[in-house]
Amino acid sequence: MGKRLTQIATRTGDDGTTGLGDNTRVSKDSLRVHAMGDVDELNSHIGVLLCETMPDDVRDILVEVQHQLFNLGGELSIPGFELLKAEAVEALDAALARYNAQLPRLQEFILPAGNRAASQAHVCRTVARRAERAVVGLGRHDSLRDAPRQYLNRLSDLLFVLARVLNRMNGGDDVYWKSERLARNAAEDAD
């Protein structure tokens, strides 16, 4: 791995380039830097989510996610290097199965709303999807392993599920989209 930062204001990026972990320099608007930035932004949003009240088991998962996102960012910053392990994707799959089993089936789309923690989880979900798109775009031009893309895909699903879990704290529920079909079905059920 490249050198650890010992000072922050190096001025080496004044020319519009940034250093990767393998000591190469690339344009700050390269696909790789966009992907790294989206992963970093996602990690920051999860940090905001962790400021909210939530069950300890959900907190533990999100703290681990932050560490894995740091690994993912490190892997993106060092072309050809592996930091994110397949076990990280498997852990998300296990969490998805566990929390999905506790939730009622969705009858309609839900809005990214509810309590503050759930709403922030939805923000994290949308940033995870953007990071996933950036990694997919990078993968079309550079060789990437499957794990980074798979991790972001599973993570966005898990964040959706965790938003539903967080909305149920203290007796809350999902906020459903008021679709025409839903209104029609409710009217038919009332008759």
PDB file of C-alpha atoms in Angstrom:
ATOM      1  CA  MET A   1       0.000   0.000   0.000  1.00  0.00           C
ATOM      2  CA  GLY A   2       1.006   3.576  -0.520  1.00  0.00           C
ATOM      3  CA  LYS A   3       2.205   5.844   2.219  1.00  0.00           C
ATOM      4  CA  ARG A   4      -0.137   6.896   4.994  1.00  0.00           C
ATOM      5  CA  LEU A   5      -0.994  10.568   5.168  1.00  0.00           C
ATOM      6  CA  THR A   6       1.217  12.496   7.545  1.00  0.00           C
ATOM      7  CA  GLN A   7       0.023  15.921   6.452  1.00  0.00           C
ATOM      8  CA  ILE A   8      -3.247  16.921   4.843  1.00  0.00           C
ATOM      9  CA  ALA A   9      -2.450  20.129   2.937  1.00  0.00           C
ATOM     10  CA  THR A  10       0.176  18.828   0.508  1.00  0.00           C
ATOM     11  CA  ARG A  11      -0.809  21.090  -2.416  1.00  0.00           C
ATOM     12  CA  THR A  12       0.030  18.213  -4.787  1.00  0.00           C
ATOM     13  CA  GLY A  13      -3.579  18.202  -6.021  1.00  0.00           C
ATOM     14  CA  ASP A  14      -3.508  21.821  -7.125  1.00  0.00           C
ATOM     15  CA  ASP A  15      -2.905  20.659 -10.688  1.00  0.00           C
ATOM     16  CA  GLY A  16      -6.185  18.670 -10.767  1.00  0.00           C
ATOM     17  CA  THR A  17      -4.631  15.276 -10.039  1.00  0.00           C
ATOM     18  CA  THR A  18      -4.660  13.031  -7.004  1.00  0.00           C
ATOM     19  CA  GLY A  19      -2.444  10.207  -5.840  1.00  0.00           C
ATOM     20  CA  LEU A  20      -3.638   6.613  -5.752  1.00  0.00           C
ATOM     21  CA  GLY A  21      -2.470   4.050  -3.229  1.00  0.00           C
ATOM     22  CA  ASP A  22       0.054   2.656  -5.701  1.00  0.00           C
ATOM     23  CA  ASN A  23       1.707   6.103  -5.936  1.00  0.00           C
ATOM     24  CA  THR A  24       0.395   6.824  -9.439  1.00  0.00           C
ATOM     25  CA  ARG A  25      -1.391  10.108 -10.099  1.00  0.00           C
ATOM     26  CA  VAL A  26      -4.706  10.406 -11.939  1.00  0.00           C
ATOM     27  CA  SER A  27      -7.103  13.189 -12.812  1.00  0.00           C
ATOM     28  CA  LYS A  28      -9.512  14.081 -10.030  1.00  0.00           C
ATOM     29  CA  ASP A  29     -12.371  13.527 -12.468  1.00  0.00           C
ATOM     30  CA  SER A  30     -11.326   9.985 -13.431  1.00  0.00           C
ATOM     31  CA  LEU A  31     -13.832   7.141 -13.086  1.00  0.00           C
ATOM     32  CA  ARG A  32     -11.726   5.619 -10.318  1.00  0.00           C
ATOM     33  CA  VAL A  33     -11.737   8.822  -8.277  1.00  0.00           C
ATOM     34  CA  HIS A  34     -15.491   9.212  -8.781  1.00  0.00           C
ATOM     35  CA  ALA A  35     -16.034   5.667  -7.465  1.00  0.00           C
ATOM     36  CA  MET A  36     -13.726   6.275  -4.504  1.00  0.00           C
ATOM     37  CA  GLY A  37     -15.524   9.531  -3.727  1.00  0.00           C
ATOM     38  CA  ASP A  38     -18.979   7.950  -3.841  1.00  0.00           C
ATOM     39  CA  VAL A  39     -17.842   5.177  -1.474  1.00  0.00           C
ATOM     40  CA  ASP A  40     -16.336   7.790   0.848  1.00  0.00           C
ATOM     41  CA  GLU A  41     -19.563   9.821   0.757  1.00  0.00           C
ATOM     42  CA  LEU A  42     -21.568   6.691   1.572  1.00  0.00           C
ATOM     43  CA  ASN A  43     -19.327   5.963   4.539  1.00  0.00           C
ATOM     44  CA  SER A  44     -19.828   9.532   5.768  1.00  0.00           C
ATOM     45  CA  HIS A  45     -23.623   9.244   5.476  1.00  0.00           C
ATOM     46  CA  ILE A  46     -23.514   5.999   7.454  1.00  0.00           C
ATOM     47  CA  GLY A  47     -21.560   7.921  10.096  1.00  0.00           C
ATOM     48  CA  VAL A  48     -24.469  10.378  10.281  1.00  0.00           C
ATOM     49  CA  LEU A  49     -26.928   7.479  10.521  1.00  0.00           C
ATOM     50  CA  LEU A  50     -24.932   6.081  13.442  1.00  0.00           C
ATOM     51  CA  CYS A  51     -25.652   9.306  15.373  1.00  0.00           C
ATOM     52  CA  GLU A  52     -29.291   8.202  15.598  1.00  0.00           C
ATOM     53  CA  THR A  53     -30.883   5.939  18.192  1.00  0.00           C
ATOM     54  CA  MET A  54     -31.118   2.344  16.951  1.00  0.00           C
ATOM     55  CA  PRO A  55     -30.995  -1.236  18.193  1.00  0.00           C
ATOM     56  CA  ASP A  56     -27.505  -2.418  19.144  1.00  0.00           C
ATOM     57  CA  ASP A  57     -27.507  -5.201  16.542  1.00  0.00           C
ATOM     58  CA  VAL A  58     -28.244  -2.710  13.752  1.00  0.00           C
ATOM     59  CA  ARG A  59     -25.520  -0.392  15.082  1.00  0.00           C
ATOM     60  CA  ASP A  60     -23.018  -3.268  15.105  1.00  0.00           C
ATOM     61  CA  ILE A  61     -23.795  -4.088  11.473  1.00  0.00           C
ATOM     62  CA  LEU A  62     -23.401  -0.467  10.384  1.00  0.00           C
ATOM     63  CA  VAL A  63     -20.090  -0.068  12.215  1.00  0.00           C
ATOM     64  CA  GLU A  64     -18.800  -3.169  10.431  1.00  0.00           C
ATOM     65  CA  VAL A  65     -20.109  -1.772   7.140  1.00  0.00           C
ATOM     66  CA  GLN A  66     -18.057   1.377   7.701  1.00  0.00           C
ATOM     67  CA  HIS A  67     -14.904  -0.711   8.078  1.00  0.00           C
ATOM     68  CA  GLN A  68     -15.723  -2.719   4.955  1.00  0.00           C
ATOM     69  CA  LEU A  69     -16.413   0.466   2.984  1.00  0.00           C
ATOM     70  CA  PHE A  70     -12.996   1.719   4.016  1.00  0.00           C
ATOM     71  CA  ASN A  71     -11.553  -1.556   2.679  1.00  0.00           C
ATOM     72  CA  LEU A  72     -13.548  -1.095  -0.525  1.00  0.00           C
ATOM     73  CA  GLY A  73     -12.249   2.459  -0.933  1.00  0.00           C
ATOM     74  CA  GLY A  74      -8.723   1.241  -0.327  1.00  0.00           C
ATOM     75  CA  GLU A  75      -9.142  -1.464  -2.935  1.00  0.00           C
ATOM     76  CA  LEU A  76     -10.407   1.085  -5.448  1.00  0.00           C
ATOM     77  CA  SER A  77      -7.434   3.321  -4.706  1.00  0.00           C
ATOM     78  CA  ILE A  78      -4.909   0.563  -5.457  1.00  0.00           C
ATOM     79  CA  PRO A  79      -5.555  -0.942  -8.902  1.00  0.00           C
ATOM     80  CA  GLY A  80      -5.247  -4.737  -8.817  1.00  0.00           C
ATOM     81  CA  PHE A  81      -5.224  -4.969  -5.000  1.00  0.00           C
ATOM     82  CA  GLU A  82      -7.718  -6.958  -2.897  1.00  0.00           C
ATOM     83  CA  LEU A  83      -8.923  -5.623   0.455  1.00  0.00           C
ATOM     84  CA  LEU A  84     -12.655  -6.393   0.434  1.00  0.00           C
ATOM     85  CA  LYS A  85     -13.122 -10.108   1.078  1.00  0.00           C
ATOM     86  CA  ALA A  86     -15.949 -12.354  -0.132  1.00  0.00           C
ATOM     87  CA  GLU A  87     -16.895 -12.892   3.526  1.00  0.00           C
ATOM     88  CA  ALA A  88     -18.011  -9.257   3.676  1.00  0.00           C
ATOM     89  CA  VAL A  89     -20.606  -9.899   0.960  1.00  0.00           C
ATOM     90  CA  GLU A  90     -21.691 -13.094   2.741  1.00  0.00           C
ATOM     91  CA  ALA A  91     -22.173 -11.140   5.985  1.00  0.00           C
ATOM     92  CA  LEU A  92     -24.532  -8.756   4.189  1.00  0.00           C
ATOM     93  CA  ASP A  93     -26.457 -11.707   2.732  1.00  0.00           C
ATOM     94  CA  ALA A  94     -26.860 -13.161   6.233  1.00  0.00           C
ATOM     95  CA  ALA A  95     -28.046  -9.824   7.644  1.00  0.00           C
ATOM     96  CA  LEU A  96     -30.507  -9.427   4.764  1.00  0.00           C
ATOM     97  CA  ALA A  97     -31.983 -12.878   5.414  1.00  0.00           C
ATOM     98  CA  ARG A  98     -32.222 -12.227   9.155  1.00  0.00           C
ATOM     99  CA  TYR A  99     -33.949  -8.836   8.958  1.00  0.00           C
ATOM    100  CA  ASN A 100     -36.168  -9.676   5.974  1.00  0.00           C
ATOM    101  CA  ALA A 101     -37.558 -12.628   7.943  1.00  0.00           C
ATOM    102  CA  GLN A 102     -38.713 -10.213  10.677  1.00  0.00           C
ATOM    103  CA  LEU A 103     -40.565  -7.828   8.353  1.00  0.00           C
ATOM    104  CA  PRO A 104     -44.033  -8.082   6.823  1.00  0.00           C
ATOM    105  CA  ARG A 105     -44.161  -8.471   3.059  1.00  0.00           C
ATOM    106  CA  LEU A 106     -44.482  -5.231   1.158  1.00  0.00           C
ATOM    107  CA  GLN A 107     -47.860  -4.679  -0.484  1.00  0.00           C
ATOM    108  CA  GLU A 108     -46.857  -1.446  -2.210  1.00  0.00           C
ATOM    109  CA  PHE A 109     -43.879   0.824  -2.709  1.00  0.00           C
ATOM    110  CA  ILE A 110     -42.740   2.761   0.325  1.00  0.00           C
ATOM    111  CA  LEU A 111     -41.530   6.325   0.484  1.00  0.00           C
ATOM    112  CA  PRO A 112     -38.070   7.182   1.807  1.00  0.00           C
ATOM    113  CA  ALA A 113     -39.618   8.608   4.960  1.00  0.00           C
ATOM    114  CA  GLY A 114     -40.662   7.811   8.495  1.00  0.00           C
ATOM    115  CA  ASN A 115     -38.490   8.569  11.470  1.00  0.00           C
ATOM    116  CA  ARG A 116     -35.160  10.348  11.161  1.00  0.00           C
ATOM    117  CA  ALA A 117     -33.013   7.187  11.398  1.00  0.00           C
ATOM    118  CA  ALA A 118     -35.034   5.400   8.699  1.00  0.00           C
ATOM    119  CA  SER A 119     -34.933   8.458   6.455  1.00  0.00           C
ATOM    120  CA  GLN A 120     -31.141   8.668   6.828  1.00  0.00           C
ATOM    121  CA  ALA A 121     -30.897   4.946   6.015  1.00  0.00           C
ATOM    122  CA  HIS A 122     -32.747   5.714   2.781  1.00  0.00           C
ATOM    123  CA  VAL A 123     -30.241   8.494   1.999  1.00  0.00           C
ATOM    124  CA  CYS A 124     -27.475   5.938   2.563  1.00  0.00           C
ATOM    125  CA  ARG A 125     -29.293   3.508   0.258  1.00  0.00           C
ATOM    126  CA  THR A 126     -29.430   6.018  -2.591  1.00  0.00           C
ATOM    127  CA  VAL A 127     -25.760   6.940  -2.175  1.00  0.00           C
ATOM    128  CA  ALA A 128     -24.903   3.213  -2.149  1.00  0.00           C
ATOM    129  CA  ARG A 129     -26.714   2.825  -5.482  1.00  0.00           C
ATOM    130  CA  ARG A 130     -24.754   5.771  -6.919  1.00  0.00           C
ATOM    131  CA  ALA A 131     -21.503   4.257  -5.659  1.00  0.00           C
ATOM    132  CA  GLU A 132     -22.507   0.958  -7.251  1.00  0.00           C
ATOM    133  CA  ARG A 133     -23.121   2.712 -10.590  1.00  0.00           C
ATOM    134  CA  ALA A 134     -19.715   4.378 -10.342  1.00  0.00           C
ATOM    135  CA  VAL A 135     -18.016   1.033  -9.651  1.00  0.00           C
ATOM    136  CA  VAL A 136     -19.858  -0.575 -12.579  1.00  0.00           C
ATOM    137  CA  GLY A 137     -18.727   2.286 -14.823  1.00  0.00           C
ATOM    138  CA  LEU A 138     -15.143   1.914 -13.642  1.00  0.00           C
ATOM    139  CA  GLY A 139     -15.333  -1.849 -14.218  1.00  0.00           C
ATOM    140  CA  ARG A 140     -16.159  -1.274 -17.888  1.00  0.00           C
ATOM    141  CA  HIS A 141     -12.805   0.480 -18.344  1.00  0.00           C
ATOM    142  CA  ASP A 142     -10.515  -1.109 -15.742  1.00  0.00           C
ATOM    143  CA  SER A 143     -10.217  -4.610 -14.403  1.00  0.00           C
ATOM    144  CA  LEU A 144     -12.100  -4.958 -11.102  1.00  0.00           C
ATOM    145  CA  ARG A 145     -13.038  -7.924  -8.988  1.00  0.00           C
ATOM    146  CA  ASP A 146     -16.722  -8.741  -8.515  1.00  0.00           C
ATOM    147  CA  ALA A 147     -16.732  -8.218  -4.729  1.00  0.00           C
ATOM    148  CA  PRO A 148     -16.845  -4.380  -4.726  1.00  0.00           C
ATOM    149  CA  ARG A 149     -19.851  -4.299  -7.052  1.00  0.00           C
ATOM    150  CA  GLN A 150     -21.590  -7.143  -5.207  1.00  0.00           C
ATOM    151  CA  TYR A 151     -20.952  -5.540  -1.827  1.00  0.00           C
ATOM    152  CA  LEU A 152     -22.531  -2.235  -2.853  1.00  0.00           C
ATOM    153  CA  ASN A 153     -25.500  -4.017  -4.440  1.00  0.00           C
ATOM    154  CA  ARG A 154     -26.192  -6.046  -1.280  1.00  0.00           C
ATOM    155  CA  LEU A 155     -25.535  -3.048   0.953  1.00  0.00           C
ATOM    156  CA  SER A 156     -28.137  -0.903  -0.797  1.00  0.00           C
ATOM    157  CA  ASP A 157     -30.655  -3.736  -0.344  1.00  0.00           C
ATOM    158  CA  LEU A 158     -29.713  -4.065   3.327  1.00  0.00           C
ATOM    159  CA  LEU A 159     -30.067  -0.314   3.878  1.00  0.00           C
ATOM    160  CA  PHE A 160     -33.598  -0.487   2.456  1.00  0.00           C
ATOM    161  CA  VAL A 161     -34.436  -3.327   4.824  1.00  0.00           C
ATOM    162  CA  LEU A 162     -32.803  -1.571   7.789  1.00  0.00           C
ATOM    163  CA  ALA A 163     -34.829   1.562   7.026  1.00  0.00           C
ATOM    164  CA  ARG A 164     -37.938  -0.578   7.449  1.00  0.00           C
ATOM    165  CA  VAL A 165     -36.551  -2.007  10.694  1.00  0.00           C
ATOM    166  CA  LEU A 166     -35.729   1.478  11.986  1.00  0.00           C
ATOM    167  CA  ASN A 167     -39.207   2.750  11.093  1.00  0.00           C
ATOM    168  CA  ARG A 168     -40.654   0.050  13.349  1.00  0.00           C
ATOM    169  CA  MET A 169     -38.793   1.249  16.419  1.00  0.00           C
ATOM    170  CA  ASN A 170     -41.258   2.495  19.031  1.00  0.00           C
ATOM    171  CA  GLY A 171     -44.277   1.185  17.111  1.00  0.00           C
ATOM    172  CA  GLY A 172     -43.771   2.993  13.793  1.00  0.00           C
ATOM    173  CA  ASP A 173     -44.357   1.599  10.318  1.00  0.00           C
ATOM    174  CA  ASP A 174     -43.428   2.086   6.665  1.00  0.00           C
ATOM    175  CA  VAL A 175     -44.727   5.154   4.851  1.00  0.00           C
ATOM    176  CA  TYR A 176     -46.592   3.819   1.836  1.00  0.00           C
ATOM    177  CA  TRP A 177     -46.865   5.503  -1.535  1.00  0.00           C
ATOM    178  CA  LYS A 178     -50.463   6.512  -2.189  1.00  0.00           C
ATOM    179  CA  SER A 179     -50.865   4.894  -5.570  1.00  0.00           C
ATOM    180  CA  GLU A 180     -54.068   4.752  -7.563  1.00  0.00           C
ATOM    181  CA  ARG A 181     -54.033   0.961  -7.330  1.00  0.00           C
ATOM    182  CA  LEU A 182     -53.761   1.082  -3.561  1.00  0.00           C
ATOM    183  CA  ALA A 183     -56.645   3.569  -3.322  1.00  0.00           C
ATOM    184  CA  ARG A 184     -58.762   1.460  -5.673  1.00  0.00           C
ATOM    185  CA  ASN A 185     -58.063  -1.727  -3.685  1.00  0.00           C
ATOM    186  CA  ALA A 186     -58.942   0.027  -0.425  1.00  0.00           C
ATOM    187  CA  ALA A 187     -62.198   1.284  -1.912  1.00  0.00           C
ATOM    188  CA  GLU A 188     -63.068  -2.221  -3.153  1.00  0.00           C
ATOM    189  CA  ASP A 189     -62.276  -3.694   0.261  1.00  0.00           C
ATOM    190  CA  ALA A 190     -64.553  -1.133   1.928  1.00  0.00           C
ATOM    191  CA  ASP A 191     -67.528  -2.114  -0.280  1.00  0.00           C
TER     192      ASP A 191
END
